[in-house]
Each structure stands twice: as C-alpha cells, then as structure tokens.
XYZ file of C-alpha atoms in Angstrom:
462
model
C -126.170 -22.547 -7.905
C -122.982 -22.681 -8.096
C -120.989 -26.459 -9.007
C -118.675 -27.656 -6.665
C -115.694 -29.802 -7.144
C -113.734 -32.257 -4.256
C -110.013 -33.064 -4.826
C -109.166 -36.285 -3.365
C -106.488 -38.401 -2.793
C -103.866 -40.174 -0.600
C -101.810 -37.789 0.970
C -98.895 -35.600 -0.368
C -99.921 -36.144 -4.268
C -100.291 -32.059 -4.635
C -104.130 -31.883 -3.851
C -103.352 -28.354 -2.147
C -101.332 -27.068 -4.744
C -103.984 -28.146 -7.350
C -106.818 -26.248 -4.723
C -104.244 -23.333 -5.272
C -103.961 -23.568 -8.903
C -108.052 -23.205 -8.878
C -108.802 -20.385 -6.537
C -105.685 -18.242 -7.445
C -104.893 -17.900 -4.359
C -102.405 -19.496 -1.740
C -105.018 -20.468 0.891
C -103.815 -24.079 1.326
C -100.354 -25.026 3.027
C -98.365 -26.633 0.698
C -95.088 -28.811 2.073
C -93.421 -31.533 0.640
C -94.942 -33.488 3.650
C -97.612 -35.757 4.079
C -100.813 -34.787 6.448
C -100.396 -31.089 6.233
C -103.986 -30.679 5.293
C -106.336 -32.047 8.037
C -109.758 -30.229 7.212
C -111.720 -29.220 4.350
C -110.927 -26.166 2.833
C -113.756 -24.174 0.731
C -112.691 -21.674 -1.964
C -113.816 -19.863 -5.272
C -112.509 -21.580 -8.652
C -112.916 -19.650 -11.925
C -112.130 -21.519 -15.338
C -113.075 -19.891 -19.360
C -115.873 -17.533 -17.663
C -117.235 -20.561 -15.032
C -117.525 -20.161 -11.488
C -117.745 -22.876 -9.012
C -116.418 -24.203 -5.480
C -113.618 -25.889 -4.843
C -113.599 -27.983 -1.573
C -109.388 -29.801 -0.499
C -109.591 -32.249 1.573
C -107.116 -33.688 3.528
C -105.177 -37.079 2.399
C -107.184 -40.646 2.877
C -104.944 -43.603 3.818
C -101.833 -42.828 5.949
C -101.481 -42.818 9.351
C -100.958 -39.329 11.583
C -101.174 -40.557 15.237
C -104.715 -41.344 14.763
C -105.709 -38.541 12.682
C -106.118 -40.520 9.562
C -109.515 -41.561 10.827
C -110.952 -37.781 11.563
C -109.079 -36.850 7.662
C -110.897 -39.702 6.127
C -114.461 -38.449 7.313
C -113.929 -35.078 6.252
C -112.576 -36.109 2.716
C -116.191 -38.607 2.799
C -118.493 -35.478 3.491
C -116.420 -33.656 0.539
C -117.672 -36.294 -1.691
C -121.027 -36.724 -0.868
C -121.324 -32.443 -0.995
C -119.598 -32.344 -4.946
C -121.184 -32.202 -7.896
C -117.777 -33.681 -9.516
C -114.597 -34.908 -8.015
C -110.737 -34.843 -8.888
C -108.981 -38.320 -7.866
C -105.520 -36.910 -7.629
C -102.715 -39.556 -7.816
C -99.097 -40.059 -7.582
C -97.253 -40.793 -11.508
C -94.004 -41.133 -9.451
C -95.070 -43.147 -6.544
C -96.541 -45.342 -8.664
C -100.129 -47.110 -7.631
C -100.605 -47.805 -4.106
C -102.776 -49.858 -1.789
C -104.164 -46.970 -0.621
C -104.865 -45.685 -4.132
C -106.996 -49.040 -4.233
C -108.984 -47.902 -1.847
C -110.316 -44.976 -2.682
C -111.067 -46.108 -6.060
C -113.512 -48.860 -4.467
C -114.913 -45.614 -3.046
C -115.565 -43.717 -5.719
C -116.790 -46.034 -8.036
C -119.814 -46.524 -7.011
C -120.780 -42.818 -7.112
C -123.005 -41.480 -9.913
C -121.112 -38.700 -10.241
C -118.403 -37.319 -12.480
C -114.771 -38.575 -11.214
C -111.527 -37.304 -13.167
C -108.303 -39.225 -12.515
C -105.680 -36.478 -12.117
C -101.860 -38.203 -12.381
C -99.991 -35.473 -10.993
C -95.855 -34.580 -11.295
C -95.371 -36.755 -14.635
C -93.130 -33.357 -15.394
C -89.639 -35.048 -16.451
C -91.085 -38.608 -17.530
C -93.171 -39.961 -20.039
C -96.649 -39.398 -19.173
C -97.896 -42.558 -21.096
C -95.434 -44.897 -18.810
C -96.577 -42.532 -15.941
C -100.174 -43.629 -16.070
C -100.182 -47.078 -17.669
C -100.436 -48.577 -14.048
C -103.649 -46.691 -12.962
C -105.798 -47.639 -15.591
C -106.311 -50.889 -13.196
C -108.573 -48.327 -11.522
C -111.179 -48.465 -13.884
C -111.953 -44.906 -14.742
C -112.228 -44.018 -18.212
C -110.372 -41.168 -18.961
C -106.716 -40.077 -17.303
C -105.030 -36.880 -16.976
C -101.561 -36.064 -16.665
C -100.592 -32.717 -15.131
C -97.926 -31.397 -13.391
C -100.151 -29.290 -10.827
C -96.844 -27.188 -9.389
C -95.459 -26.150 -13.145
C -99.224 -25.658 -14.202
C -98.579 -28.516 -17.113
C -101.578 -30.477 -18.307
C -104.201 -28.456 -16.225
C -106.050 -26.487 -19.249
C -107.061 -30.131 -20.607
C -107.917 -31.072 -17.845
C -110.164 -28.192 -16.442
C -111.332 -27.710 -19.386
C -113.384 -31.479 -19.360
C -114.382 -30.652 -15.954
C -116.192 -27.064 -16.716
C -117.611 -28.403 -20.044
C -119.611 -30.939 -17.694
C -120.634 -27.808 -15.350
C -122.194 -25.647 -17.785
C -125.425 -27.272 -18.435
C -126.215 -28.070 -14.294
C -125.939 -24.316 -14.003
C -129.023 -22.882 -12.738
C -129.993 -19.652 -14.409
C -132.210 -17.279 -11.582
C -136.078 -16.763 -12.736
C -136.029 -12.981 -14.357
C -138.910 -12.996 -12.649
C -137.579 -13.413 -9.223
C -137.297 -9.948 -8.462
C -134.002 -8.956 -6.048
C -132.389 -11.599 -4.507
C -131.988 -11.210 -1.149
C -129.330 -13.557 1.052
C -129.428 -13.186 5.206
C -125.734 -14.140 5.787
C -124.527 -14.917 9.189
C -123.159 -17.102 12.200
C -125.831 -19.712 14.176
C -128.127 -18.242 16.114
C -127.901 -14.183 15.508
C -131.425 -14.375 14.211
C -131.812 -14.640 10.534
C -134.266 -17.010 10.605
C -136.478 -14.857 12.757
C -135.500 -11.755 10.728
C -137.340 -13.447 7.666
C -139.960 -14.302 9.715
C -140.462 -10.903 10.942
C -140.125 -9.636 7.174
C -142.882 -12.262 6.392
C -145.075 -11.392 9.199
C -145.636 -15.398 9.807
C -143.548 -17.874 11.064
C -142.416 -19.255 7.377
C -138.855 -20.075 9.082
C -138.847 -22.913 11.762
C -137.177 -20.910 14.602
C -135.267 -22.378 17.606
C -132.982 -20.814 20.284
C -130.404 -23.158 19.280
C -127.510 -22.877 16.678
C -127.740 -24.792 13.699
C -131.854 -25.123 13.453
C -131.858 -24.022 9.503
C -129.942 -26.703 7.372
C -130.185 -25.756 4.287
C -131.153 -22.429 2.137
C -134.757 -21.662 2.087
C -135.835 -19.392 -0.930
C -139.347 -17.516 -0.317
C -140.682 -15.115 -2.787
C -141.723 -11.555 -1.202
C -143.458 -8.638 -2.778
C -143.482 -5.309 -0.812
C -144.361 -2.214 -2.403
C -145.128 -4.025 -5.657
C -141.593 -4.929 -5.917
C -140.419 -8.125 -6.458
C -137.926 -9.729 -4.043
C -136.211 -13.831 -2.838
C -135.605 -13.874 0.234
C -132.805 -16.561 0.636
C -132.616 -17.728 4.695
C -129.054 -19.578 4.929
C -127.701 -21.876 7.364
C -125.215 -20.274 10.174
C -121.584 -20.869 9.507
C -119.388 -21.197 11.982
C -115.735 -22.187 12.695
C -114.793 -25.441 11.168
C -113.906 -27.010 14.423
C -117.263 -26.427 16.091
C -118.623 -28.013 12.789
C -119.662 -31.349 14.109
C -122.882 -33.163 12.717
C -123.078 -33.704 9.379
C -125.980 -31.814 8.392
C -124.294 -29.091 9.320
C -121.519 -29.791 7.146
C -123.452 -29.413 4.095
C -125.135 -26.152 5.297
C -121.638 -24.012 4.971
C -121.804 -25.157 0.625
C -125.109 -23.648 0.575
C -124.553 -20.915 2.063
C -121.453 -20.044 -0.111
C -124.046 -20.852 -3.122
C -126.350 -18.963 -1.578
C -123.726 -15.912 -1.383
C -123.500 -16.436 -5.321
C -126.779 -16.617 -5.586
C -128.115 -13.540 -4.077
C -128.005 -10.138 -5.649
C -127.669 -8.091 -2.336
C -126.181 -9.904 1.141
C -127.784 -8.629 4.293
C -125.027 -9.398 6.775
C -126.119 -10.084 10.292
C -124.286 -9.813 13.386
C -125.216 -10.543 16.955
C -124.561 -7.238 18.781
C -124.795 -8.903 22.042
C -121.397 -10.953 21.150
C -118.013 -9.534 20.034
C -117.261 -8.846 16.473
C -115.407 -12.014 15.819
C -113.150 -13.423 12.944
C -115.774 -15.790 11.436
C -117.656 -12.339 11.112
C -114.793 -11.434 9.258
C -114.195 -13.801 6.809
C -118.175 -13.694 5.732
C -117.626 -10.360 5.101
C -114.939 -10.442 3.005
C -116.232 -13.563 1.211
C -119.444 -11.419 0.263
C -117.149 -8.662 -1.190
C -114.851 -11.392 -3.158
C -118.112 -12.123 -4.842
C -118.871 -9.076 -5.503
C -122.214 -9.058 -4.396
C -123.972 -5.664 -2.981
C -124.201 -5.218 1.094
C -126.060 -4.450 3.939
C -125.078 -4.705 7.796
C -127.901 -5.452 10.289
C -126.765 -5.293 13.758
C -129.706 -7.789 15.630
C -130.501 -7.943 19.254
C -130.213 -4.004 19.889
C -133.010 -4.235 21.911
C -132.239 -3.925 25.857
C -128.716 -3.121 25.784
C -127.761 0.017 27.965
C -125.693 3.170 25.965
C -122.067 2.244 27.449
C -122.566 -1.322 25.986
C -124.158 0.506 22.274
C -121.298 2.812 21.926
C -118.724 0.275 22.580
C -120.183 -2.259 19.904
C -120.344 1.117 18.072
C -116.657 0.962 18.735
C -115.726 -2.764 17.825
C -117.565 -2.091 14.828
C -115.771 0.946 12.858
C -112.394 -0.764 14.196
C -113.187 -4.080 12.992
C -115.522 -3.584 9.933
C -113.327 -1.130 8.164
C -112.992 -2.781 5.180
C -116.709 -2.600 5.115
C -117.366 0.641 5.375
C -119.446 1.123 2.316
C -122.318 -0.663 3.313
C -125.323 0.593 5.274
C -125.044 0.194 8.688
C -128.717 -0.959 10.659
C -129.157 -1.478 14.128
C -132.310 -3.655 14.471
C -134.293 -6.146 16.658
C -135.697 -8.814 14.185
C -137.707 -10.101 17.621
C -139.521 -6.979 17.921
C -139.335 -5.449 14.542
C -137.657 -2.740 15.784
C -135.528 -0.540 12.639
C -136.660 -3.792 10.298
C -138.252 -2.015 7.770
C -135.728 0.821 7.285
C -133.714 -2.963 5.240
C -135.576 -2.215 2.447
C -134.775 1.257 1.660
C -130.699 0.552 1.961
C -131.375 -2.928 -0.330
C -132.481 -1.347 -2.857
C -130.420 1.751 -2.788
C -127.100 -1.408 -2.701
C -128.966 -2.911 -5.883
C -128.979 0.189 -7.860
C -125.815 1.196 -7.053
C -124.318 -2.397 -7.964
C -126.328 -1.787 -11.227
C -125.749 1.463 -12.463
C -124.768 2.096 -16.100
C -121.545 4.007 -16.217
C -120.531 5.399 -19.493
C -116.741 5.519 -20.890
C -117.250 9.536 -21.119
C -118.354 9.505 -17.587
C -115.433 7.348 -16.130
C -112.933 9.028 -18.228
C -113.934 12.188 -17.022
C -114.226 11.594 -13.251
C -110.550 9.669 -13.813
C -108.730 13.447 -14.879
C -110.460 15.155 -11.669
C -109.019 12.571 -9.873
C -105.379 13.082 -11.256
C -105.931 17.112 -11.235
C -106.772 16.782 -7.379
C -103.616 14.456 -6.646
C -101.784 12.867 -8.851
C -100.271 9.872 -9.937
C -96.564 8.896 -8.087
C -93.193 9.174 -9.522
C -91.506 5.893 -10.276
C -87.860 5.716 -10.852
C -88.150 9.223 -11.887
C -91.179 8.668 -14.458
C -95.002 9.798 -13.682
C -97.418 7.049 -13.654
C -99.854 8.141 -16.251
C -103.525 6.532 -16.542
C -104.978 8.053 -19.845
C -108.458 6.738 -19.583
C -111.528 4.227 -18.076
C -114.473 2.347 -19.696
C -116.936 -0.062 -17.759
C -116.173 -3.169 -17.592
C -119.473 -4.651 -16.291
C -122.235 -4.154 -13.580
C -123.165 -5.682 -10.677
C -120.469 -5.302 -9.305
C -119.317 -2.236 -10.912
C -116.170 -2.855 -13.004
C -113.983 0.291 -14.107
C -111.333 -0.424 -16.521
C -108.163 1.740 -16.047
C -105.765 2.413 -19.303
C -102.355 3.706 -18.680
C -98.731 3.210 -18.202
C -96.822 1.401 -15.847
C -100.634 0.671 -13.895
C -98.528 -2.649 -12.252
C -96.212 -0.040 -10.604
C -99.520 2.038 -8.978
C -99.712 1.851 -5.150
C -102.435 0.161 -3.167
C -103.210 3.733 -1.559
C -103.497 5.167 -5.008
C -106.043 2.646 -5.655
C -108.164 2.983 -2.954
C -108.023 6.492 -3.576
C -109.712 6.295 -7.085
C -112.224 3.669 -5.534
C -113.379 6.236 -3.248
C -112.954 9.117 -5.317
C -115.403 6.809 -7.804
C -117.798 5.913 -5.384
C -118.141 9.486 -4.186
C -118.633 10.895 -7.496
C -121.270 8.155 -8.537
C -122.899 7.600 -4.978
C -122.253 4.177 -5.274
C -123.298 2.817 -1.461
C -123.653 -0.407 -0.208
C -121.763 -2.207 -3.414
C -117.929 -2.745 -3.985
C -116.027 -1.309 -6.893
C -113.843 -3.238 -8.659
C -110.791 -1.690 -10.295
C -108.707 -2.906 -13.390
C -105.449 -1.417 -14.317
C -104.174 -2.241 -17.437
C -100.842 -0.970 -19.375
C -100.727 -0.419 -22.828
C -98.246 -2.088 -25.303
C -95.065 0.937 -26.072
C -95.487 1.424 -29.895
C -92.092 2.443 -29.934
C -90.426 -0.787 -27.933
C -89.133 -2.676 -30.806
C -87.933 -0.092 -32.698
C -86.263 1.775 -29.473
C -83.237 0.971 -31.280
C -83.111 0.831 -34.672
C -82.245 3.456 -37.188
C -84.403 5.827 -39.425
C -84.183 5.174 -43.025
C -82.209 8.507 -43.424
C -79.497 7.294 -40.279
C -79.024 4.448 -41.852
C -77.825 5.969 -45.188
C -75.803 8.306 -42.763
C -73.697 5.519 -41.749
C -73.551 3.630 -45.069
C -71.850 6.690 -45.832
C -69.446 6.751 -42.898
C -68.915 3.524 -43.386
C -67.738 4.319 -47.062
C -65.927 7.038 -46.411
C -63.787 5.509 -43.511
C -62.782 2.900 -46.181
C -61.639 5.044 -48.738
C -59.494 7.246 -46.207
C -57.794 3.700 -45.211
C-alpha cells in the first residue's frame, strides 16, 4: 500500500503550497490568508521513483467564527490516518502558543514527525530555527516551500523512511481486481455475487464496508484479488470517523489493484464524485472497466437516457468497456471477466521501439504535424517507456509546442493500431538538444582566416 503523509500546522505557514509542491499540481488554494483551507485534501505525491498520499489539512489554533473547532478535528483524523507527518512552522513568525500545542500533540505519536520551518528564504536559517528546538523533535528543516528551497533534503528523509513499509503484491496473487465506487451502488454485493456466498457483509445502507477487503478468486484456473473498497463520497457527507479512514484505503486500494472495475448506480444520475473516481483511476494509470449496476427493472426511456448521461458525461472514459449488469441477480456479471482480462493485457503488452516508430510515421503520413511560427513540428521517433500503463516515448523537435488535439490524436491513432482497450496510454514528448545551438554563430575555421585577411588588408590600405 501506498504511505501516506499529513502536513500540519497552525494556519497560514504554507501547508497548501507545500501539498502543491508534492502532488504537482495546484489543487489547494493558496492566499496569503489564514483559514483558507477548512477540509482535508487527498492527493498523489511522487519523490526519486516513490509514490505515496499526501493528505493538507486545514490550520489548528486560530479562530474562524467557530470553525477552528470543525478544522482541528479534521487535521486530528489526518494524523491518526498517516504513516508520517510534516509539522510545518512559521521561521518568521517566530514560535507561537499555538505552535505549543500541537507539539504536545504530536509527541506522543509513534510515528515519524518532521519539523518543516518554512519561508527562512532571506534570513539565516540557523537564527530561523534556534527557537523551535524547544519543541523537542530531533531533527529541523528549513525550506522555503514557495521558492522550492530546502525541499530535496527534506523529502528526501521522508521517502528514505517509506521505502522499507512498502508492501510488495504476492506474484502469486494473480490480477488484482479493485470494485471502485460511491456508498451503496452495490460493490459489496457484486463480490458476493462473483463469490457465489455472502463473503461481503451486505446492508442497504451507505457506508456498511469500512475498510478494503482482499479475497483471493480463481475462475477458469486463473488467478485473481478481488479488492471490495469502501464507498467514497463527497467530503461534506463524510461524517463518522470510520468513514473517514475508508476514502485512504480506497485511494490505496486504487494503487493497489491492477484493473479498477468502476461501478455506478444506474438508477441515480451520473454525478461529479463519479467523476473524480474516474479520473483518479486514470491518473494512476491503472486499467478499467465500467459496470453500470441496478439495470434490472428500469423501463427503455429511462435505459436510453442513462445511455445518454453516460457518453456525455463519461467521455473522457471512453476506452473502457462499458457493462450493464445487476450484481443482485447476476444478470451480465460474468461477461466482467472477459473485458478484465482483455484491460490487463492491453495495460501489459510489450511494444517494441520498431513497432512504435513505425505506427508514429503512419500517423504523420495520414495528418501531419502543425506549423509553428512558420516551422513543422517534427517527431522523428518512439520507444516504450514502460507497461502497465503503456508508456510511449515521443522524440522530436519543438514536442512542448505540439497541441493537445495532436496528442490525443496519436493516443488514439496508438490505441487503434495496438487494440489497446480498457487501459490509458500515456504519452511523452521529448525535444532533442540542437547540435548546432552553440555554434549557430561562430565561424568555420576557413571564415575565420577570411576575415583575418580582411582585417589585414583594410590596415594596410589605411
């Protein structure tokens, strides 16, 4: 499973733009205001070749009209969920009461804690954290989270304790097999219907899994882990706290798992949390399949308008097998099997250099590349660049200047040629260095004796 990390702190010391720094990505609001963040934020960290979760919490110890209290509990449940967490201090402000307090709260824990003094850019970083060794924690690092100073160090000491809690999957396991989806749309009873026993406890009640089950399946004689997740929902119908911890596991579960079988409730609207799972399963790169539940009974005006919701609102999806199923009644459940494994060898497949180089000049034959400022974008050739997801490697020149449409072309002219279904592609472009940029200017060995002459000449005639 995947670590995760909390980053906590009194508010306005740059927690948000450190949870930006880690995820690449500008998820969090960032103002030069205190209490901007209210509610944990989840997102993907990478680090030297490590994964892991990030979680930013909001700030602990000021007062928001009454907020403060709500802010506090959700920074709490951030630190009971992480395998590590970032203590993220002021070196300008100095050490504050509420600095204090936290402290007395972290102390305690068993757990790695890293003392982060943040914006020491533009003073001496010693002075900067002389005060906060009163804190008690060993080690202190000062960064300057906005101007990206001091965070290599610092990351660095937080992966190195990260790579030997990373659980490496059995080979043995087989394919790994994650149901993915809100409360109640009837994963649980999927598995069970899968299982042909009731394995999963199943409730008609949001919320009844907590936690990730992981069953090993054969069928067929081949090997497969079923992985039953808890719902997630929208963080302000996320109440109890055992729910809380159910939306980490399923985001570990989602790194997990080797295929994702999305389900969806067809009986309810297509909604944003729907969304965001989605596109969180793609990020990951992990292979897909869409299983439309609770088909069963519905009338064909109310089937071809879900039909309807989904190709406008599932676009970006559109590579994944599409089921329509009733997990109750086993209708269209065993038809999963066939599409998972088609997803897993897809997201698999060996792809040679020759291959992807090839398929790369029918794609520029059929349309190519467009003009910029008057110069054709040329791409020269492709190599893999890994499996599972597939990973093509683009060579060329001015690649940063290629549109988004051209892009998506070659994904799709790719995936066509290949027959990769039910797995995303992802696409590198990458220029090449100009051999002739540093000497763009300068002179042959035979111009330059040219103008030594000239030169000569011109002074004699004067």
């Amino acid at each position: 499973m995947l670590p995760v990390i909390a980053i906590v702190g009194r508010p306005n010391v740059g927690k948000s733009t450190l949870f930006n720094v880690f995820t690449r990505s500008r998820d969090a609001i960032v103002a030069d205001l205190p209490g901007v963040t209210r509610d944990r934020q989840y997102g993907q960290g990478h680090f030297e070749g490590n994964d892991f979760i990030v979680i930013d919490t909001g700030g602990i110890g000021g007062d928001f009209e009454g907020l403060d209290t709500v802010m506090e509990e959700q920074a709490r449940f951030a630190i009971e969920e992480a395998d590590a967490v970032i203590f993220m201090v002021d070196g300008r402000g100095g050490l504050t009461s509420a600095d204090e307090d936290i402290a007395d709260i972290l102390r305690p824990l068993t757990k790695p804690i890293y003392l982060a003094v943040n914006k020491t850019d533009g003073i001496d970083p010693d002075i900067a954290c002389s005060e906060f060794y009163g804190l008690g924690f060993d080690t202190l690092h000062p960064m300057a989270a906005s101007h990206g100073r001091g965070l290599s160090q610092m990351l660095s000491t937080v992966v190195e304790g990260f790579i030997a809690q990373q659980i490496k999957p059995e080979e043995d396991a087989g394919i790994q097999i994650a149901f993915i989806g809100k409360p109640n749309v009837g994963k649980s009873t999927l598995v069970n219907r899968i299982l042909g026993e009731e394995r999963v406890l199943v409730f008609d009640a949001p919320g009844t899994t907590r936690d990730s089950i992981f069953i090993p399946f054969v069928r067929q004689d081949c090997k497969y882990t079923l992985i039953d997740t808890a719902g997630v929902r929208r963080r302000s119908r996320v109440s109890q706290a055992l729910e809380k911890f159910s939306v980490i596991k399923t985001l570990q579960a989602i790194e997990a798992c080797q295929v994702a079988i999305m389900v969806v409730d067809a009986r309810e609207n297509i909604s944003e949390q729907d969304q965001r799972l989605l596109g969180h399963i793609i990020r990951a790169g992990k292979a897909l399949v869409v299983a439309i539940n609770k088909w069963d009974g519905m009338d064909k005006d109310d089937r071809d308008d879900v039909k309807k919701e989904i190709s406008r609102r599932l676009a970006f999806a559109d590579f994944a097998r599409l089921h329509f199923i009733s997990a109750k009644h086993g209708t269209g459940v065993g038809d999963l099997f066939k599409s998972v494994n088609e997803a897993y060898r897809s997201a698999t497949k060996e792809l040679s250099t020759s291959q992807l180089t090839d398929v790369l000049e029918k794609a520029i034959f059929d349309h190519q590349p467009p003009l910029v400022r008057g110069r054709r974008i040329k791409l020269r050739y492709a190599h893999p660049g890994g499996a599972n997801p597939p990973t093509i490697i683009v060579h060329g020149n001015q690649t940063n200047e290629l549109p988004e449409s051209y892009k998506r072309y070659l994904n799709n002219f790719y995936r066509k040629i290949f027959k990769l279904v039910g797995t995303p592609i992802r696409m590198v472009f990458k220029t090449g260095d100009n051999p002739f940029k540093d000497v763009r200017n300068k002179l042959t060995p035979r111009q330059e004796q040219k103008k030594k002459r000239q030169k000569k000449f011109y002074k004699k005639k004067d």
